[in-house]
PDB file of C-alpha atoms in Angstrom:
ATOM      1  CA  MET Z   1      68.886 110.394 142.055  1.00 43.00           C
ATOM      2  CA  ILE Z   2      69.612 108.533 138.953  1.00 42.00           C
ATOM      3  CA  LYS Z   3      67.645 104.934 139.834  1.00 42.00           C
ATOM      4  CA  ARG Z   4      69.718 102.059 138.358  1.00 42.00           C
ATOM      5  CA  LEU Z   5      68.058  99.271 137.243  1.00 39.00           C
ATOM      6  CA  PRO Z   6      68.831  96.056 138.023  1.00 43.00           C
ATOM      7  CA  VAL Z   7      71.743  93.401 136.907  1.00 42.00           C
ATOM      8  CA  SER Z   8      68.944  90.623 135.668  1.00 41.00           C
ATOM      9  CA  VAL Z   9      67.360  92.925 133.496  1.00 43.00           C
ATOM     10  CA  VAL Z  10      70.423  94.012 131.035  1.00 44.00           C
ATOM     11  CA  ALA Z  11      70.072  90.945 129.035  1.00 44.00           C
ATOM     12  CA  PRO Z  12      74.165  89.762 128.279  1.00 49.00           C
ATOM     13  CA  ILE Z  13      75.157  88.962 124.977  1.00 52.00           C
ATOM     14  CA  ASN Z  14      73.351  85.783 123.433  1.00 61.00           C
ATOM     15  CA  LEU Z  15      76.655  83.806 122.315  1.00 57.00           C
ATOM     16  CA  ARG Z  16      74.813  81.240 121.985  1.00 63.00           C
ATOM     17  CA  ARG Z  17      73.495  82.974 118.352  1.00 72.00           C
ATOM     18  CA  ARG Z  18      76.482  84.117 117.340  1.00 76.00           C
ATOM     19  CA  ALA Z  19      80.019  83.025 116.597  1.00 83.00           C
ATOM     20  CA  ILE Z  20      82.697  85.446 116.641  1.00 83.00           C
ATOM     21  CA  LEU Z  21      86.170  85.179 115.650  1.00 84.00           C
ATOM     22  CA  TYR Z  22      88.360  87.904 115.897  1.00 82.00           C
ATOM     23  CA  SER Z  23      92.057  89.614 117.134  1.00 86.00           C
ATOM     24  CA  ASP Z  24      93.892  92.869 117.381  1.00 82.00           C
ATOM     25  CA  MET Z  25      97.079  91.567 116.135  1.00 84.00           C
ATOM     26  CA  ASN Z  26      98.889  90.984 119.435  1.00 79.00           C
ATOM     27  CA  THR Z  27      99.015  87.633 118.604  1.00 79.00           C
ATOM     28  CA  ALA Z  28      96.842  85.272 116.128  1.00 74.00           C
ATOM     29  CA  ASP Z  29      93.997  84.631 118.841  1.00 76.00           C
ATOM     30  CA  ASP Z  30      91.331  83.058 116.938  1.00 82.00           C
ATOM     31  CA  TRP Z  31      92.946  83.446 113.238  1.00 88.00           C
ATOM     32  CA  LEU Z  32      95.805  80.891 111.700  1.00 89.00           C
ATOM     33  CA  ALA Z  33      98.999  83.178 110.468  1.00 89.00           C
ATOM     34  CA  TYR Z  34     100.158  81.428 107.890  1.00 91.00           C
ATOM     35  CA  ALA Z  35     103.232  81.580 104.845  1.00 92.00           C
ATOM     36  CA  SER Z  36     105.029  79.471 102.200  1.00 93.00           C
ATOM     37  CA  GLY Z  37     108.036  80.214 100.284  1.00 92.00           C
ATOM     38  CA  THR Z  38     111.773  81.388 101.009  1.00 92.00           C
ATOM     39  CA  GLY Z  39     111.706  84.461 103.642  1.00 93.00           C
ATOM     40  CA  ALA Z  40     108.062  84.299 103.693  1.00 94.00           C
ATOM     41  CA  THR Z  41     106.796  85.124 107.243  1.00 93.00           C
ATOM     42  CA  GLY Z  42     103.950  86.342 109.905  1.00 92.00           C
ATOM     43  CA  VAL Z  43     105.733  88.499 112.088  1.00 88.00           C
ATOM     44  CA  PHE Z  44     103.245  90.379 115.225  1.00 87.00           C
ATOM     45  CA  SER Z  45     104.676  93.516 116.502  1.00 80.00           C
ATOM     46  CA  THR Z  46     103.662  95.879 118.739  1.00 68.00           C
ATOM     47  CA  GLY Z  47     106.730  99.074 118.542  1.00 64.00           C
ATOM     48  CA  ALA Z  48     107.313  99.530 114.579  1.00 57.00           C
ATOM     49  CA  ASN Z  49     103.998 100.276 113.519  1.00 62.00           C
ATOM     50  CA  ASN Z  50     102.267 101.635 116.667  1.00 58.00           C
ATOM     51  CA  ASP Z  51     101.054 104.516 114.790  1.00 67.00           C
ATOM     52  CA  GLY Z  52      97.468 105.576 115.399  1.00 67.00           C
ATOM     53  CA  ASN Z  53      97.329 103.884 119.142  1.00 73.00           C
ATOM     54  CA  ARG Z  54      97.700 100.442 116.958  1.00 78.00           C
ATOM     55  CA  VAL Z  55      99.072  98.308 119.864  1.00 78.00           C
ATOM     56  CA  GLY Z  56      99.456  95.189 117.505  1.00 84.00           C
ATOM     57  CA  ILE Z  57      99.998  94.362 114.053  1.00 89.00           C
ATOM     58  CA  LEU Z  58     100.843  91.166 111.942  1.00 91.00           C
ATOM     59  CA  ASP Z  59     103.332  92.260 109.055  1.00 92.00           C
ATOM     60  CA  CYS Z  60     102.348  89.538 106.506  1.00 95.00           C
ATOM     61  CA  GLN Z  61     105.753  88.771 104.694  1.00 95.00           C
ATOM     62  CA  THR Z  62     106.122  87.158 100.888  1.00 96.00           C
ATOM     63  CA  GLY Z  63     109.815  86.648 101.324  1.00 95.00           C
ATOM     64  CA  THR Z  64     112.260  86.683  98.327  1.00 93.00           C
ATOM     65  CA  THR Z  65     110.701  83.948  96.149  1.00 91.00           C
ATOM     66  CA  ALA Z  66     108.675  84.958  93.029  1.00 88.00           C
ATOM     67  CA  ALA Z  67     105.771  82.559  94.477  1.00 87.00           C
ATOM     68  CA  GLY Z  68     106.104  83.612  98.362  1.00 95.00           C
ATOM     69  CA  TRP Z  69     102.631  83.930 100.152  1.00 94.00           C
ATOM     70  CA  SER Z  70     101.760  85.043 103.285  1.00 95.00           C
ATOM     71  CA  GLY Z  71      98.693  85.889 105.561  1.00 95.00           C
ATOM     72  CA  ALA Z  72      95.813  84.943 108.116  1.00 93.00           C
ATOM     73  CA  ALA Z  73      93.127  82.993 108.001  1.00 93.00           C
ATOM     74  CA  GLN Z  74      90.248  80.514 109.688  1.00 88.00           C
ATOM     75  CA  ALA Z  75      92.512  76.752 109.616  1.00 86.00           C
ATOM     76  CA  GLU Z  76      88.884  75.212 108.304  1.00 87.00           C
ATOM     77  CA  ARG Z  77      88.762  76.341 104.567  1.00 84.00           C
ATOM     78  CA  ALA Z  78      85.256  75.507 103.805  1.00 88.00           C
ATOM     79  CA  ALA Z  79      83.548  76.219 107.657  1.00 89.00           C
ATOM     80  CA  VAL Z  80      81.682  79.338 106.137  1.00 90.00           C
ATOM     81  CA  VAL Z  81      78.556  78.931 104.147  1.00 90.00           C
ATOM     82  CA  LEU Z  82      77.332  82.310 102.844  1.00 88.00           C
ATOM     83  CA  GLY Z  83      73.808  83.213 102.681  1.00 81.00           C
ATOM     84  CA  THR Z  84      72.677  80.530 105.284  1.00 78.00           C
ATOM     85  CA  ARG Z  85      73.073  83.443 107.942  1.00 85.00           C
ATOM     86  CA  ALA Z  86      74.103  86.802 108.510  1.00 90.00           C
ATOM     87  CA  HIS Z  87      78.071  87.330 107.862  1.00 92.00           C
ATOM     88  CA  ARG Z  88      80.279  90.335 108.509  1.00 94.00           C
ATOM     89  CA  TYR Z  89      83.681  90.238 107.693  1.00 95.00           C
ATOM     90  CA  THR Z  90      86.287  93.250 108.645  1.00 95.00           C
ATOM     91  CA  TRP Z  91      89.653  94.020 107.874  1.00 97.00           C
ATOM     92  CA  ILE Z  92      91.705  97.017 109.132  1.00 95.00           C
ATOM     93  CA  GLY Z  93      94.983  97.220 107.433  1.00 95.00           C
ATOM     94  CA  LYS Z  94      97.392  98.637 104.801  1.00 95.00           C
ATOM     95  CA  LEU Z  95      99.722  97.825 102.021  1.00 97.00           C
ATOM     96  CA  PRO Z  96     102.888  99.674 102.579  1.00 94.00           C
ATOM     97  CA  THR Z  97     104.167  99.584  99.197  1.00 96.00           C
ATOM     98  CA  LEU Z  98     102.217  99.485  96.193  1.00 97.00           C
ATOM     99  CA  GLY Z  99     103.279  96.853  93.463  1.00 97.00           C
ATOM    100  CA  THR Z 100     105.345  97.563  89.750  1.00 97.00           C
ATOM    101  CA  ALA Z 101     106.205  95.783  87.241  1.00 97.00           C
ATOM    102  CA  ALA Z 102     108.976  94.891  88.432  1.00 97.00           C
ATOM    103  CA  GLN Z 103     107.791  93.796  91.963  1.00 96.00           C
ATOM    104  CA  SER Z 104     104.055  92.750  91.679  1.00 97.00           C
ATOM    105  CA  TYR Z 105     101.792  91.008  94.004  1.00 97.00           C
ATOM    106  CA  ASN Z 106      98.288  90.144  94.608  1.00 97.00           C
ATOM    107  CA  ALA Z 107      96.406  90.996  97.510  1.00 98.00           C
ATOM    108  CA  ILE Z 108      93.183  89.353  98.581  1.00 97.00           C
ATOM    109  CA  VAL Z 109      90.876  90.764 101.671  1.00 98.00           C
ATOM    110  CA  GLY Z 110      87.716  88.566 102.085  1.00 97.00           C
ATOM    111  CA  PHE Z 111      86.504  85.028 101.862  1.00 96.00           C
ATOM    112  CA  HIS Z 112      88.500  82.577 100.289  1.00 95.00           C
ATOM    113  CA  ASP Z 113      88.334  79.032 100.081  1.00 92.00           C
ATOM    114  CA  ARG Z 114      92.079  78.313  99.090  1.00 89.00           C
ATOM    115  CA  ALA Z 115      95.238  79.390 100.376  1.00 82.00           C
ATOM    116  CA  ASN Z 116      97.292  78.343  97.990  1.00 82.00           C
ATOM    117  CA  SER Z 117      95.755  79.400  95.020  1.00 90.00           C
ATOM    118  CA  LEU Z 118      94.726  83.092  93.413  1.00 92.00           C
ATOM    119  CA  THR Z 119      91.649  81.466  92.615  1.00 93.00           C
ATOM    120  CA  PRO Z 120      88.998  80.111  94.679  1.00 93.00           C
ATOM    121  CA  THR Z 121      86.516  77.698  93.971  1.00 93.00           C
ATOM    122  CA  ASP Z 122      84.061  80.020  96.344  1.00 94.00           C
ATOM    123  CA  GLY Z 123      85.094  83.345  97.393  1.00 95.00           C
ATOM    124  CA  VAL Z 124      83.600  86.718  98.025  1.00 97.00           C
ATOM    125  CA  TYR Z 125      86.363  89.351  98.320  1.00 97.00           C
ATOM    126  CA  PHE Z 126      88.390  92.651  97.117  1.00 98.00           C
ATOM    127  CA  ASN Z 127      91.345  92.026  95.502  1.00 98.00           C
ATOM    128  CA  TYR Z 128      94.116  93.833  94.259  1.00 98.00           C
ATOM    129  CA  HIS Z 129      96.772  93.818  91.634  1.00 98.00           C
ATOM    130  CA  TYR Z 130      98.665  97.349  90.714  1.00 97.00           C
ATOM    131  CA  ALA Z 131      98.214  96.819  86.563  1.00 96.00           C
ATOM    132  CA  THR Z 132      94.507  96.347  87.280  1.00 96.00           C
ATOM    133  CA  ASN Z 133      91.690  98.560  86.984  1.00 95.00           C
ATOM    134  CA  SER Z 134      95.122 100.947  86.927  1.00 95.00           C
ATOM    135  CA  GLY Z 135      95.490 100.035  90.816  1.00 97.00           C
ATOM    136  CA  LYS Z 136      91.982 100.410  92.169  1.00 98.00           C
ATOM    137  CA  TRP Z 137      90.224  97.791  94.654  1.00 98.00           C
ATOM    138  CA  GLN Z 138      88.735  95.192  92.705  1.00 97.00           C
ATOM    139  CA  THR Z 139      85.382  93.160  94.008  1.00 98.00           C
ATOM    140  CA  LEU Z 140      85.319  89.397  93.076  1.00 97.00           C
ATOM    141  CA  VAL Z 141      82.939  86.782  93.460  1.00 96.00           C
ATOM    142  CA  TYR Z 142      83.072  83.030  92.644  1.00 95.00           C
ATOM    143  CA  SER Z 143      80.847  80.257  93.614  1.00 92.00           C
ATOM    144  CA  GLY Z 144      81.583  76.706  92.299  1.00 91.00           C
ATOM    145  CA  GLY Z 145      84.895  78.208  90.484  1.00 91.00           C
ATOM    146  CA  VAL Z 146      83.580  80.353  88.280  1.00 91.00           C
ATOM    147  CA  THR Z 147      83.563  83.915  88.766  1.00 91.00           C
ATOM    148  CA  THR Z 148      80.133  85.648  88.627  1.00 86.00           C
ATOM    149  CA  GLY Z 149      81.207  89.243  89.138  1.00 81.00           C
ATOM    150  CA  ALA Z 150      84.609  91.505  89.271  1.00 92.00           C
ATOM    151  CA  ILE Z 151      83.790  95.014  89.226  1.00 95.00           C
ATOM    152  CA  ASP Z 152      86.165  97.802  89.656  1.00 96.00           C
ATOM    153  CA  THR Z 153      85.255  99.790  92.772  1.00 97.00           C
ATOM    154  CA  GLY Z 154      86.928 103.351  91.884  1.00 97.00           C
ATOM    155  CA  VAL Z 155      89.025 103.657  94.884  1.00 98.00           C
ATOM    156  CA  THR Z 156      92.509 103.901  94.288  1.00 98.00           C
ATOM    157  CA  VAL Z 157      94.983 101.446  96.913  1.00 98.00           C
ATOM    158  CA  ASP Z 158      97.457 103.872  98.696  1.00 97.00           C
ATOM    159  CA  THR Z 159      99.373 102.854 101.602  1.00 96.00           C
ATOM    160  CA  GLY Z 160      97.596 104.293 104.077  1.00 94.00           C
ATOM    161  CA  TRP Z 161      95.477 102.443 106.937  1.00 94.00           C
ATOM    162  CA  HIS Z 162      91.883 101.345 105.675  1.00 96.00           C
ATOM    163  CA  SER Z 163      88.903  99.600 106.686  1.00 96.00           C
ATOM    164  CA  MET Z 164      87.797  97.072 104.618  1.00 97.00           C
ATOM    165  CA  GLU Z 165      84.193  95.264 105.360  1.00 97.00           C
ATOM    166  CA  ILE Z 166      81.801  92.276 103.786  1.00 96.00           C
ATOM    167  CA  LEU Z 167      78.287  92.079 104.297  1.00 95.00           C
ATOM    168  CA  VAL Z 168      76.299  88.746 103.581  1.00 94.00           C
ATOM    169  CA  SER Z 169      73.106  89.041 104.159  1.00 91.00           C
ATOM    170  CA  VAL Z 170      70.694  85.762 104.358  1.00 88.00           C
ATOM    171  CA  ASP Z 171      69.298  86.242 101.050  1.00 88.00           C
ATOM    172  CA  ASP Z 172      72.657  85.855  99.292  1.00 90.00           C
ATOM    173  CA  VAL Z 173      73.538  89.741  98.558  1.00 94.00           C
ATOM    174  CA  ALA Z 174      77.492  91.138  99.394  1.00 95.00           C
ATOM    175  CA  ARG Z 175      77.507  94.507 100.366  1.00 96.00           C
ATOM    176  CA  PHE Z 176      81.389  96.124  99.656  1.00 97.00           C
ATOM    177  CA  PHE Z 177      82.481  99.199 102.449  1.00 97.00           C
ATOM    178  CA  ILE Z 178      85.471 100.804 101.873  1.00 97.00           C
ATOM    179  CA  ASP Z 179      86.213 103.090 104.891  1.00 96.00           C
ATOM    180  CA  GLY Z 180      82.380 102.896 105.781  1.00 95.00           C
ATOM    181  CA  VAL Z 181      81.436 103.403 102.247  1.00 96.00           C
ATOM    182  CA  LEU Z 182      79.617 101.008 100.230  1.00 97.00           C
ATOM    183  CA  VAL Z 183      81.608 100.372  96.482  1.00 97.00           C
ATOM    184  CA  ASP Z 184      79.743  97.336  94.790  1.00 97.00           C
ATOM    185  CA  THR Z 185      76.657  95.100  96.229  1.00 96.00           C
ATOM    186  CA  GLN Z 186      76.865  91.499  94.254  1.00 95.00           C
ATOM    187  CA  SER Z 187      74.898  88.292  94.453  1.00 93.00           C
ATOM    188  CA  VAL Z 188      76.760  84.958  96.501  1.00 92.00           C
ATOM    189  CA  GLY Z 189      76.601  81.783  96.201  1.00 86.00           C
ATOM    190  CA  THR Z 190      76.475  79.313  98.950  1.00 82.00           C
ATOM    191  CA  GLY Z 191      79.751  76.974  98.518  1.00 85.00           C
ATOM    192  CA  GLY Z 192      81.935  76.437 102.215  1.00 91.00           C
ATOM    193  CA  THR Z 193      84.461  79.586 102.202  1.00 93.00           C
ATOM    194  CA  ALA Z 194      86.423  81.262 105.120  1.00 92.00           C
ATOM    195  CA  ALA Z 195      87.948  84.347 105.949  1.00 95.00           C
ATOM    196  CA  ASP Z 196      91.006  85.418 105.066  1.00 96.00           C
ATOM    197  CA  ALA Z 197      93.794  88.339 104.243  1.00 97.00           C
ATOM    198  CA  ARG Z 198      96.743  87.190 101.508  1.00 96.00           C
ATOM    199  CA  ILE Z 199      99.612  89.132  99.917  1.00 97.00           C
ATOM    200  CA  THR Z 200     101.026  86.802  97.487  1.00 96.00           C
ATOM    201  CA  LYS Z 201     104.462  87.957  95.168  1.00 96.00           C
ATOM    202  CA  LEU Z 202     103.782  87.164  91.786  1.00 96.00           C
ATOM    203  CA  ILE Z 203     107.256  89.122  90.237  1.00 96.00           C
ATOM    204  CA  GLY Z 204     110.843  89.845  91.687  1.00 95.00           C
ATOM    205  CA  THR Z 205     112.234  89.196  94.896  1.00 92.00           C
ATOM    206  CA  THR Z 206     111.996  92.330  97.016  1.00 95.00           C
ATOM    207  CA  SER Z 207     109.687  90.940  99.753  1.00 96.00           C
ATOM    208  CA  SER Z 208     106.484  92.903 100.011  1.00 96.00           C
ATOM    209  CA  SER Z 209     104.114  92.837 103.174  1.00 96.00           C
ATOM    210  CA  MET Z 210     100.186  93.402 103.869  1.00 96.00           C
ATOM    211  CA  TYR Z 211     100.089  94.973 107.625  1.00 94.00           C
ATOM    212  CA  ILE Z 212      96.673  94.060 109.414  1.00 94.00           C
ATOM    213  CA  ASP Z 213      95.987  95.572 112.635  1.00 91.00           C
ATOM    214  CA  ALA Z 214      92.653  93.576 113.416  1.00 91.00           C
ATOM    215  CA  MET Z 215      90.059  91.117 111.358  1.00 93.00           C
ATOM    216  CA  SER Z 216      86.963  89.759 112.304  1.00 93.00           C
ATOM    217  CA  LEU Z 217      84.190  87.606 111.638  1.00 93.00           C
ATOM    218  CA  GLU Z 218      80.657  87.918 112.657  1.00 92.00           C
ATOM    219  CA  ILE Z 219      78.190  85.778 112.478  1.00 90.00           C
ATOM    220  CA  ASP Z 220      74.548  84.830 113.232  1.00 86.00           C
ATOM    221  CA  VAL Z 221      73.872  81.317 114.145  1.00 80.00           C
ATOM    222  CA  VAL Z 222      71.402  78.683 115.592  1.00 72.00           C
ATOM    223  CA  ARG Z 223      72.219  76.738 118.384  1.00 67.00           C
TER     224      ARG Z 223
END
């Protein structure tokens, strides 16, 4: 006979010690979907892109202007202070079409404090441009508007689904993972920033997309 533990013995998740932002992209939930430019938009879909039981997708579209952009982020751009507590950022998504010389764009996945600029004041993120590192993911760290690291991960960007993680420890060290594999480790600053994922058109007038299947931010906090 199996003896069950009384309910009172099973400790619940202590929400006072953890802040969690999450969406499986059926709707925005904890994230602000944003866009700028003619035709730029974020479209929530449960039909066209549901391969692999992906029940919700946010299709971030740049629109038809050469400077259009779209993404999902925290509403407050300086709320995350890295290094003070442990942080985990997770993005699951894909870039369905790669950039070219005629239709180029920039993709950002991670912590970034400025929605209207490719260059953050404080940021820790993955970056993609077709001509940078021969189309490989790059990791970037900014502190006070100055980059302290721009590293070629050696991982070529493709059009498949992938997971990206950034773990920032309390001793100001960021660890970057692609599909569970550690690709870079860098020291970070402690300025205020925000979790973000975004695609920005640079050249051309054909709309480009970033698909987001899920995005989350977990923070150990003191309350």
